[in-house]
XYZ file of C-alpha atoms in Angstrom:
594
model
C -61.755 45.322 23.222
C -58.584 47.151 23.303
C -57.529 50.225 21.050
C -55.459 47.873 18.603
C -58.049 45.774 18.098
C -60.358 48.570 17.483
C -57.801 49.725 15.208
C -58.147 46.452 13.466
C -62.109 46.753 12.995
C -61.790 50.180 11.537
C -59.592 49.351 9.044
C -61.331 46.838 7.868
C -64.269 48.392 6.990
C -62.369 50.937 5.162
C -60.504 47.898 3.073
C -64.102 46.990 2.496
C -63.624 43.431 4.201
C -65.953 44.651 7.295
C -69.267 45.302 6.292
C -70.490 48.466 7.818
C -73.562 47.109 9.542
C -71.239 44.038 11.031
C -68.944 46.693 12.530
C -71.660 48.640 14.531
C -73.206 45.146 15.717
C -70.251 44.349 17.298
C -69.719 47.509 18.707
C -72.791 47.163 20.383
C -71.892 43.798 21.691
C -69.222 45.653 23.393
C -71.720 48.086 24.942
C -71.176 51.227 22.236
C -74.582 52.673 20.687
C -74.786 52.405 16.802
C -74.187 56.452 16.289
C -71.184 56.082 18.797
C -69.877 53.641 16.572
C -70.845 55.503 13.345
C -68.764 58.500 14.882
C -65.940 56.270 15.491
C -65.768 55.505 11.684
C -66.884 59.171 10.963
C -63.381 60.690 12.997
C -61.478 57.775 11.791
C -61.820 59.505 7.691
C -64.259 56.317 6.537
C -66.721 57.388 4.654
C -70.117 56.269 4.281
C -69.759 54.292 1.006
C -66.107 53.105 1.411
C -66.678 50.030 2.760
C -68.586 48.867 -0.669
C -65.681 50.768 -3.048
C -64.686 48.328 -5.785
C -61.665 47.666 -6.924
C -60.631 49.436 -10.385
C -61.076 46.295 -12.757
C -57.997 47.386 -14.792
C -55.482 46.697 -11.300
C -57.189 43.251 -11.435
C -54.282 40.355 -12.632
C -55.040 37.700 -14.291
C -53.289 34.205 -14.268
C -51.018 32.489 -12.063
C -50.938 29.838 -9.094
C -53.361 31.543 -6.021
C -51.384 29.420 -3.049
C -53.284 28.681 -0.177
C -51.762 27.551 2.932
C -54.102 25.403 5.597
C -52.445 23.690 8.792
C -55.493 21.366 8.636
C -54.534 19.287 5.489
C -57.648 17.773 4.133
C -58.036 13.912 4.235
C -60.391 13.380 1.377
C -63.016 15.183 -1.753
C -66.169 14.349 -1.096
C -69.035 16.623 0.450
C -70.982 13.760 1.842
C -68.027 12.041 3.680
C -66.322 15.695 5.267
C -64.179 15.354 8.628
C -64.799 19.016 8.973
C -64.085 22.818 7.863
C -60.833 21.600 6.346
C -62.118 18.848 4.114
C -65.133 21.099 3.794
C -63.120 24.038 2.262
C -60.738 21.956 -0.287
C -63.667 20.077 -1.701
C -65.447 23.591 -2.142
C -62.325 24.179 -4.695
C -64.206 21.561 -6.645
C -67.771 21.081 -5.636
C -70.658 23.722 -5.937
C -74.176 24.035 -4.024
C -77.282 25.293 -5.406
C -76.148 28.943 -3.216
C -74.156 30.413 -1.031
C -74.419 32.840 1.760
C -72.908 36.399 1.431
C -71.238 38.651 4.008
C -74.657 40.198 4.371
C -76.214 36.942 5.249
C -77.556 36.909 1.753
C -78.481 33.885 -0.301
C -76.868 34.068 -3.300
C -77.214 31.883 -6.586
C -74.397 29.414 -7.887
C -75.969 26.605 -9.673
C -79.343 28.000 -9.103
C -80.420 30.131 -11.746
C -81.912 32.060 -9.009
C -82.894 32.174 -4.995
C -86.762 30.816 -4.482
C -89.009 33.629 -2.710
C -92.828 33.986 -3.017
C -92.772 36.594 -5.193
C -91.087 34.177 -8.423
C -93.218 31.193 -6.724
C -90.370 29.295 -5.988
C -91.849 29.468 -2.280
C -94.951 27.784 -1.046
C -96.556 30.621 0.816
C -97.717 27.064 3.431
C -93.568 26.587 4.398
C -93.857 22.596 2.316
C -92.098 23.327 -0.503
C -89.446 25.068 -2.505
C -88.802 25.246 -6.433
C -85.485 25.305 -7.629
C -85.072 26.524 -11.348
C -81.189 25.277 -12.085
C -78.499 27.433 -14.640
C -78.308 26.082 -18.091
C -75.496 25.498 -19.776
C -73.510 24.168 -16.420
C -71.364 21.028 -16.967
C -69.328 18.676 -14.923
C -65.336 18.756 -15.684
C -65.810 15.865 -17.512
C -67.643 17.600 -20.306
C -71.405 15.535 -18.777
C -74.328 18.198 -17.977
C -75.084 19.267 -14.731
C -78.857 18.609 -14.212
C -81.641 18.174 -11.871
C -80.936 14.161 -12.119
C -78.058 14.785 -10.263
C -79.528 16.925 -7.701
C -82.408 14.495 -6.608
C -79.470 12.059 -6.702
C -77.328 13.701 -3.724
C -80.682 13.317 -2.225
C -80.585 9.691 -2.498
C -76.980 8.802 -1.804
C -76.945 11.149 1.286
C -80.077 9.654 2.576
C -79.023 5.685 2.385
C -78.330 4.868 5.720
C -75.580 2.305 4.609
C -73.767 5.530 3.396
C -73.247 7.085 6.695
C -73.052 10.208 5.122
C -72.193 13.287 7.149
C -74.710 15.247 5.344
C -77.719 13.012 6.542
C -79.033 15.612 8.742
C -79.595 18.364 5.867
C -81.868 15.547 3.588
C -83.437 14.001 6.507
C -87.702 14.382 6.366
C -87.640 16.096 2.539
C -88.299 14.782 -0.946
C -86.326 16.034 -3.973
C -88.387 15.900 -7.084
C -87.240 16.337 -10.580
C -89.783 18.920 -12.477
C -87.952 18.872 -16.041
C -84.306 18.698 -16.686
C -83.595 22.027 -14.947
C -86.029 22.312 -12.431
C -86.397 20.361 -9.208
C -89.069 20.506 -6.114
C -87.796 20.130 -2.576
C -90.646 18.905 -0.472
C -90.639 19.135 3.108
C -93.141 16.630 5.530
C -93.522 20.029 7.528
C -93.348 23.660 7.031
C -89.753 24.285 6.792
C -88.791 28.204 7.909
C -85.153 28.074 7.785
C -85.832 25.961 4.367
C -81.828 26.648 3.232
C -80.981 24.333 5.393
C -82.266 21.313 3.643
C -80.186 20.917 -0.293
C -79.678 24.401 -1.083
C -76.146 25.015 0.758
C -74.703 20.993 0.152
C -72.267 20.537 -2.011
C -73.197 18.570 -5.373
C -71.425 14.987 -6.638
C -72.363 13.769 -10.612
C -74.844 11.282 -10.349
C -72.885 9.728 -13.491
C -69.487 9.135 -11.098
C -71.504 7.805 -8.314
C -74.514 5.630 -9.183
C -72.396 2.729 -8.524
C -71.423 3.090 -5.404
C -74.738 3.824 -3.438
C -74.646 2.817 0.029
C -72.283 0.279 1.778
C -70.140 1.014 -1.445
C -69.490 4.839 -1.225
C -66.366 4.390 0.949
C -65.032 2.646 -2.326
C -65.482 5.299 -4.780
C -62.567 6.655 -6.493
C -64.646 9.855 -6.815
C -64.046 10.246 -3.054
C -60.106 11.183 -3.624
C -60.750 12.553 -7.518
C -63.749 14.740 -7.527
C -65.042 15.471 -11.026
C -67.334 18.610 -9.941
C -69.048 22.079 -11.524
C -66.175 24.175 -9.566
C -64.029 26.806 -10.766
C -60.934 24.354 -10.672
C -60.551 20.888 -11.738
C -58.056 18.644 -10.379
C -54.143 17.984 -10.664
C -53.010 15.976 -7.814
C -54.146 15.407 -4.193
C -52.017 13.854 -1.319
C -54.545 13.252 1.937
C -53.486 15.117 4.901
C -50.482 17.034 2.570
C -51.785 18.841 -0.941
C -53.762 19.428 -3.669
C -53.493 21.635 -6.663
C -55.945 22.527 -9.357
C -55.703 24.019 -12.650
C -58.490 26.396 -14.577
C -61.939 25.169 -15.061
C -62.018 25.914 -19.021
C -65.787 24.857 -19.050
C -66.554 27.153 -15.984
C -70.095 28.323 -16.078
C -69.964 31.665 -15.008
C -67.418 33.982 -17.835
C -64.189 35.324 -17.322
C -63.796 33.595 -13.993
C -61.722 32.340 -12.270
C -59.225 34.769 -12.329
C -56.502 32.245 -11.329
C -54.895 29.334 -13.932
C -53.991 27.147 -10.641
C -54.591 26.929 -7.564
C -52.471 25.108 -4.756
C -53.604 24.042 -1.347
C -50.734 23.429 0.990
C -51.923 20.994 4.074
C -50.069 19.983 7.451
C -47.990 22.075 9.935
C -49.723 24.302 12.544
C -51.258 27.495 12.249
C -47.992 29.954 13.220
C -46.333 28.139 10.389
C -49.041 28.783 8.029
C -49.608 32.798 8.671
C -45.634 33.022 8.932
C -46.093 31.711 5.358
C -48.445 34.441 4.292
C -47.368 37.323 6.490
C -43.981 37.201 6.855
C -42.102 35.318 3.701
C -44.796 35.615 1.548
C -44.806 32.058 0.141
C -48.333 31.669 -0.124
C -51.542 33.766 -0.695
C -53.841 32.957 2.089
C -53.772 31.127 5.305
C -57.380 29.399 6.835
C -58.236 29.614 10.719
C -55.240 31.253 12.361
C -55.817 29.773 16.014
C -52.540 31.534 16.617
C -51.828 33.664 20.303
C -52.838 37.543 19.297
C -49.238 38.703 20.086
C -47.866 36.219 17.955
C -49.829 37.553 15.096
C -49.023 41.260 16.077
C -45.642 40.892 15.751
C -45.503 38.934 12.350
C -47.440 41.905 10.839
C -44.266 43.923 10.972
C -42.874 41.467 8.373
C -45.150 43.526 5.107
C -45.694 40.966 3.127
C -49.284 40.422 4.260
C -51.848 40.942 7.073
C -54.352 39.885 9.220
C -58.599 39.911 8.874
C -60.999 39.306 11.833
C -64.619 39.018 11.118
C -67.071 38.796 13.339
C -68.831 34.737 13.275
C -70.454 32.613 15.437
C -67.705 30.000 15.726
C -67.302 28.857 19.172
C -64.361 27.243 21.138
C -65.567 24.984 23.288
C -64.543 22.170 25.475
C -66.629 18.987 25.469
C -67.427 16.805 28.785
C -67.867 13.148 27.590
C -71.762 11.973 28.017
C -70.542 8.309 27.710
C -67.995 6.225 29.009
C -65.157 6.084 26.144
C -63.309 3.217 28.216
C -65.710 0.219 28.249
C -67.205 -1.317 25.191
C -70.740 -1.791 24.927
C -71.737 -4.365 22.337
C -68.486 -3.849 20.970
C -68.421 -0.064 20.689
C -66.343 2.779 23.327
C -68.368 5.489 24.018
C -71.715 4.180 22.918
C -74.887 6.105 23.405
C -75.980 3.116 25.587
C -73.203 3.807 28.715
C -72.897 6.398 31.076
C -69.925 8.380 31.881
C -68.361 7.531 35.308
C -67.935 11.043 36.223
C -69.840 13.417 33.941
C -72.728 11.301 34.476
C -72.853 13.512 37.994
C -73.964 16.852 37.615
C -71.902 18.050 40.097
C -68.601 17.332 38.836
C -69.500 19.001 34.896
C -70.545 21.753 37.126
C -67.397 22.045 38.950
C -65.436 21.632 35.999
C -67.184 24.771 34.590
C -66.289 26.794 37.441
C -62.558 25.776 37.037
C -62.386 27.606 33.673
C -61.203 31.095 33.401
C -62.899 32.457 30.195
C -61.615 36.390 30.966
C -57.823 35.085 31.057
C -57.874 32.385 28.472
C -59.451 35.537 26.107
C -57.000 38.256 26.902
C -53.903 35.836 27.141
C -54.218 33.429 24.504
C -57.274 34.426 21.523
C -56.935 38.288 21.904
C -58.653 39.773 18.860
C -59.732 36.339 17.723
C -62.060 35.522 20.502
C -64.347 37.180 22.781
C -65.239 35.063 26.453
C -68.632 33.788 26.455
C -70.427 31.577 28.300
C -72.959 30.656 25.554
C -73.173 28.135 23.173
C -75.178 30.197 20.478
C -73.609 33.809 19.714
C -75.272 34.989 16.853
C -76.795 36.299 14.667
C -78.122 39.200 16.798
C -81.837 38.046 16.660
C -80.661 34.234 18.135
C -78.662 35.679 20.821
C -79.626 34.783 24.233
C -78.956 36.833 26.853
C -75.515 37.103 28.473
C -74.837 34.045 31.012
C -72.103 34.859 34.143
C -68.972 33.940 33.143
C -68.056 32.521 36.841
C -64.464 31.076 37.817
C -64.486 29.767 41.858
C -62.363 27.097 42.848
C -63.614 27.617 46.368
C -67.351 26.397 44.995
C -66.128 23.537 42.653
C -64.704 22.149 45.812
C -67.934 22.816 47.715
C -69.937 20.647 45.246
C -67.498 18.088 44.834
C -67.402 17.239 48.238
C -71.134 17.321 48.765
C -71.669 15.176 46.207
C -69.239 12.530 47.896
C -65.766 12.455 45.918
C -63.115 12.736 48.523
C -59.734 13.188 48.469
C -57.319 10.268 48.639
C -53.747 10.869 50.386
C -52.384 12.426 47.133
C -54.758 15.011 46.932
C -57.170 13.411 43.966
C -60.441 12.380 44.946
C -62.588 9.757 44.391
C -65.644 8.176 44.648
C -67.054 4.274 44.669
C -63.095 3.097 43.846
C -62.893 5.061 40.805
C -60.309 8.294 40.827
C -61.217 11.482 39.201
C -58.724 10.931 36.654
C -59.483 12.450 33.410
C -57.781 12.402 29.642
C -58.181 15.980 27.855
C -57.587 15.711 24.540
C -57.579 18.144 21.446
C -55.618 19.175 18.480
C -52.295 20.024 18.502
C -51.929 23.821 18.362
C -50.020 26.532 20.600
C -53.169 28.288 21.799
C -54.964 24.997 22.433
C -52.410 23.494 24.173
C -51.909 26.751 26.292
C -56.286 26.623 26.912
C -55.047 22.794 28.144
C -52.535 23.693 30.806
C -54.556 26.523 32.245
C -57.606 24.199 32.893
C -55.418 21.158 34.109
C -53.460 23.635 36.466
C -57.093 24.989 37.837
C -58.826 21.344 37.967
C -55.423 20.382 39.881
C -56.845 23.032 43.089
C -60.098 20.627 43.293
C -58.811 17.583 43.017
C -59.204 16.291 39.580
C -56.194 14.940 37.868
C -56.025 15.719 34.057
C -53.981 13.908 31.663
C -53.511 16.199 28.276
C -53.795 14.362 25.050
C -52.764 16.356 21.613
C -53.466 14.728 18.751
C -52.196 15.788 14.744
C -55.230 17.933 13.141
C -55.063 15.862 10.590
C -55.922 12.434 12.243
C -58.244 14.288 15.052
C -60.247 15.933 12.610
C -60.063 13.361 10.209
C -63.146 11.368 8.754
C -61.121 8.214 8.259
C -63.473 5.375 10.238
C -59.961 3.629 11.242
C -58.289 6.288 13.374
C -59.035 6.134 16.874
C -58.139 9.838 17.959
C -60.879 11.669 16.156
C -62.592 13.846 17.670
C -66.366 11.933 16.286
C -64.726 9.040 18.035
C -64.528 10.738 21.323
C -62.448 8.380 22.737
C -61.497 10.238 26.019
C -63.057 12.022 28.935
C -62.743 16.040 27.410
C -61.792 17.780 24.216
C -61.588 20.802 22.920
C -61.880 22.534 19.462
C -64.139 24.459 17.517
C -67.688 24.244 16.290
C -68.166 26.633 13.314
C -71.300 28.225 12.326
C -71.220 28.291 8.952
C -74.727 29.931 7.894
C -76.747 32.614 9.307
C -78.909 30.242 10.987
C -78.561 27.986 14.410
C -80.153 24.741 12.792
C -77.265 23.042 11.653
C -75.448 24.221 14.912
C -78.274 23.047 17.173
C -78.764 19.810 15.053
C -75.261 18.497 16.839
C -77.554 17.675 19.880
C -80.261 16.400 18.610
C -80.467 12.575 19.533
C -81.092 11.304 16.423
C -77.770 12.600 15.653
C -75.389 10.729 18.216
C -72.477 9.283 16.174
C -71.735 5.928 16.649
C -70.036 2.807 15.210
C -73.333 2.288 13.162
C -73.071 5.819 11.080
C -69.358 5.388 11.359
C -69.110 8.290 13.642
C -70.911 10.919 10.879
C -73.548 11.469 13.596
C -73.280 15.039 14.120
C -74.014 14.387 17.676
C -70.105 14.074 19.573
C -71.265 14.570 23.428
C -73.669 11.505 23.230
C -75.712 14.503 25.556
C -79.375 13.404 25.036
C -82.265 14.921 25.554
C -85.919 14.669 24.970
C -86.464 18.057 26.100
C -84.298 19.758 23.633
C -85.389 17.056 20.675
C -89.134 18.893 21.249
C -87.888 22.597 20.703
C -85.803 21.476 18.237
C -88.459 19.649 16.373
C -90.938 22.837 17.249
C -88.446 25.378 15.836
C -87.619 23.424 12.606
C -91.674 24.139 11.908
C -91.987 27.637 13.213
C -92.442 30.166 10.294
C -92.809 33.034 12.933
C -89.341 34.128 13.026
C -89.616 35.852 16.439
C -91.133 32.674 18.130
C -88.851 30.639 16.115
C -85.449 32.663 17.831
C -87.161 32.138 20.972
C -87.071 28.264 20.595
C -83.139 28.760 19.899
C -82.722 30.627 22.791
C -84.385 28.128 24.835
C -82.066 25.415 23.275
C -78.952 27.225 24.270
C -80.321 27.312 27.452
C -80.369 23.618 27.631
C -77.303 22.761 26.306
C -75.484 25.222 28.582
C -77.136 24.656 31.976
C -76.619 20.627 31.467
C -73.031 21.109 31.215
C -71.486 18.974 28.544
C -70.229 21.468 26.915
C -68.530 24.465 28.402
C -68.149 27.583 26.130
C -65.116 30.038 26.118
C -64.977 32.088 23.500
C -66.621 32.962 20.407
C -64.469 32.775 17.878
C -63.582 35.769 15.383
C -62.808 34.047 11.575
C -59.328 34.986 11.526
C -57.046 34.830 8.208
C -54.055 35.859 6.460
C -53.677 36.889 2.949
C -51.393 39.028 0.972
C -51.564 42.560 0.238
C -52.334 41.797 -3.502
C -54.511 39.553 -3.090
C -58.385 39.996 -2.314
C -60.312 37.130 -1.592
C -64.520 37.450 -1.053
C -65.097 36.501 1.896
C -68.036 36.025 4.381
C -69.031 35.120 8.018
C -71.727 33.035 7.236
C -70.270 30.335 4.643
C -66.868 28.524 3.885
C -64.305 30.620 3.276
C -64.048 29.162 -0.216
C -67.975 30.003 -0.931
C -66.672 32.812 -3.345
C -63.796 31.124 -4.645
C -64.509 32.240 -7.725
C -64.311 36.036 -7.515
C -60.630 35.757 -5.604
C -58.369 38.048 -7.435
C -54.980 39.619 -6.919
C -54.051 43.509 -7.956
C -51.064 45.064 -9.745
């Protein structure tokens, strides 16, 4: 970490958008003892209390358009059907879960009236169950009630395999049970430690919208592109892949909020565009996921209209080696579960192409404050992170195991093996820094013989969750790819789930498996399966740990850096935000200051 970005750190912790205890943890990551760090903060004028200094209430404005700015422009509104962080974030505009997760790693009550523990008895003191007492008085923006009906519902649609619904995984092996009209009992067929995970964090549709298209028939809903939620906004107009705007929930269930009569969310471009936007001409409010080159960012700052916040996550950047063969169809299907990859099938060549990756440079050069190299898959929280792996870049040893494994070079320099060339496509979405990540790995791969062929694809088709594009990144169409897997609760389950077998997407779940590699393994089904009924929570980090360890050393996936959640927003404004949740979670509490 360099002075500027230490800079960085500081000052946000003084704005109050760094909690205190986040800053010392990652100033221990960097090797600097928690009173060091203290003193840092200390000499630097920050007092003890400053990070959690409100705002004066009086500076708060109310009214007018809060303009939001995302290069990722969403493709459709439903919870159960999301492509990813971008559809995730614009249907949060609209949709509400049962809680959300603070900056503190805190559960925190939306819908819920409050968070289960076992002191209120809304937690079995066995792990099998969880009561859920709901808020009164909540309605839908149609005017219906919001009650437990609907809950249990979500529970139903999400678990009808004809729905393929992306949020399978968190209602998989649990019952929802409606108590009385406001009260619901989540039932788990095993002691459930992380028991968040399961209904509490999802996103809620009305029963009353939805009931008639159940299954096979939820692709049809006109729901899916006009949401009728509990949010703080209810909708205008909404152009897949472009816009959507918003005006005032009047109905909103908690008073006085939101702060905003509109709200406008601007889809498409690339990521420079979109912080330009914020930082430099001040068009919009806020800018999502600035995957933008450090420098770039730097030097846009100067503009004053806005600025730039890094908090810590444990997002991950990662490039994915293809477990399946994306070229032949098996039963009708590329890159079924049932074929083998021609290359990555051989350990020795997803080793080699590990060692061709230069994590230190690809940091320093291209994320800078947004990233830090790693060559784990799992970076956090603090109590799930496994021990540092060697971060190892030798061309001289991918060579060495390429040739012992038996793929020679032909006269043009790329081997082969069995007739088949070591040719590979790398695809990923098309952005500056990811393209940049691209060249250095094709230029590297290039020393030992492996021809790459670089593939960008618009975010908005290779992210998308429409069944009939062929580029997305579910589909997995293609030898590598790259992007980012974000970890969006203080917990590894749903980040570990993406490996589990049962998980493998495929032409049957219409590629909502969470599973993209197609890596199997019955080893790392067992921990997963022993961790997901662990209540100790030391034993139960262990597991993780073990898991990482699995999905590193196999070599399907090869980390490079873990990615800081970087935005933009504008001096007046001050969004609540959080490392452990969408950056929408508190949507709700945004404001903007005189």
């Amino acid at each position: 970490m360099n002075e500027r970005q230490l800079r960085r750190f500081i000052e946000a912790v003084r704005e109050g958008r760094l909690p205190r205890r986040d800053f010392l943890g990652l100033m221990s990551g960097c090797g600097l003892t928690a009173p060091m760090a203290s003193m840092l903060l200390m000499n630097a004028g920050v007092a003890h209390s400053q990070a959690a200094r409100p705002q004066d209430p009086a500076m708060r404005v109310r009214g007018g358009t809060l303009k939001l700015v995302f290069w990722q422009g969403p493709t459709l509104l439903n919870p159960h059907f999301s492509g990813g962080l971008k559809d995730d974030e614009a249907t949060r505009i609209f949709y509400e879960p049962l809680a959300a997760w603070d900056n503190e790693a805190n559960l925190v009550p939306i819908l819920a009236a409050s968070i289960p523990s076992l002191a209120n008895g809304g937690l079995a003191p066995d792990g099998r169950s969880v009561t859920w007492k709901l808020k009164q008085g909540v309605t839908w923006h149609d005017g219906e009630p919001f009650t437990a009906d609907d809950v249990v519902f979500n529970w139903e649609f999400a678990r009808d395999p004809a729905t393929a619904a992306a949020t399978a995984g968190f209602f998989r092996n649990v019952t929802v049970q409606k108590v009385d009209s406001h009260t619901l009992r989540v039932v788990f067929a095993q002691a459930a430690p992380f028991w968040p995970a399961a209904v509490a964090t999802s996103m809620l549709i009305p029963r009353h919208r939805f009931l008639n298209y159940m299954g096979a028939k939820s692709r049809d809903a006109p729901a899916n592109l006009h949401p009728i939620g509990t949010g703080p906004y209810r909708l205008v107009a909404f152009k897949p892949g472009d816009m959507v705007r918003g005006e005032r929930n009047p109905r909103y269930h908690i008073a006085g909020r939101p702060w905003f009569d509109a709200i406008e969310m601007k889809g498409g471009g690339d990521a420079a565009s979109a912080a330009r936007a914020v930082i430099q001409t001040g068009d919009y409010d806020y800018a999502w996921n600035l995957l933008v080159e450090d420098e770039v960012l730097a030097r846009m700052e100067g503009g004053g209209k806005g600025k730039v916040s890094a908090m810590p996550s444990g997002h991950i950047e990662l490039i994915m080696l293809n477990a399946s063969d994306p070229w032949t169809e098996v039963q009708g299907e590329r890159a079924s579960a049932q074929s083998h990859h021609f290359a990555f099938s051989d350990a020795a060549v997803r080793r080699a192409v590990g060692l061709l990756v230069d994590r230190q440079a690809i940091a320093k050069y291209i994320f800078g404050r947004a990233g830090v190299p790693t060559a784990n898959y799992l970076n956090g929280p603090p109590r799930f992170r496994p021990p540092a792996r060697k971060m190892e870049l030798n061309v001289g040893k991918a060579n060495a195991l390429l040739d012992a494994a038996g793929w020679t070079r032909g006269a043009d320099g790329i081997r082969e093996k069995s007739g088949r060339r070591l040719r590979l496509v790398f695809q990923t979405s098309v952005n500056g820094p990811r393209q940049k990540v691209q060249a250095i790995v094709k230029r590297a791969c290039q020393k030992a013989g492996i021809e790459i062929e670089l593939k960008s694809v618009t975010p908005s088709v290779f992210f998308s969750a429409n069944v009939g594009d062929p580029d997305t990144n579910a589909k997995f169409w293609c030898d590598m790819q790259m992007y980012q897997i974000a970890m969006v609760e203080p917990d590894p389950d749903s980040m570990m789930r993406r490996f589990l077998s049962a998980e493998v997407a495929s032409k049957a779940n219409k590629w909502q498996g969470a599973n993209l590699s197609r890596w199997r393994s019955e080893a790392f089904d067992r921990l997963y399966e022993l961790a997901s009924r662990e209540l100790d929570p030391l034993r139960r980090a262990a597991l993780f740990i073990q898991m990482n360890e699995l999905v590193v050393s196999a070599g399907h996936i090869i980390p490079l850096v873990n990615r800081m959640r970087v935005q933009a927003h504008a001096h007046q404004l001050v969004p609540k935000l959080t490392s452990w949740d969408l950056d929408l979670a508190f949507l709700h509490e945004w404001y903007r200051v005189a």
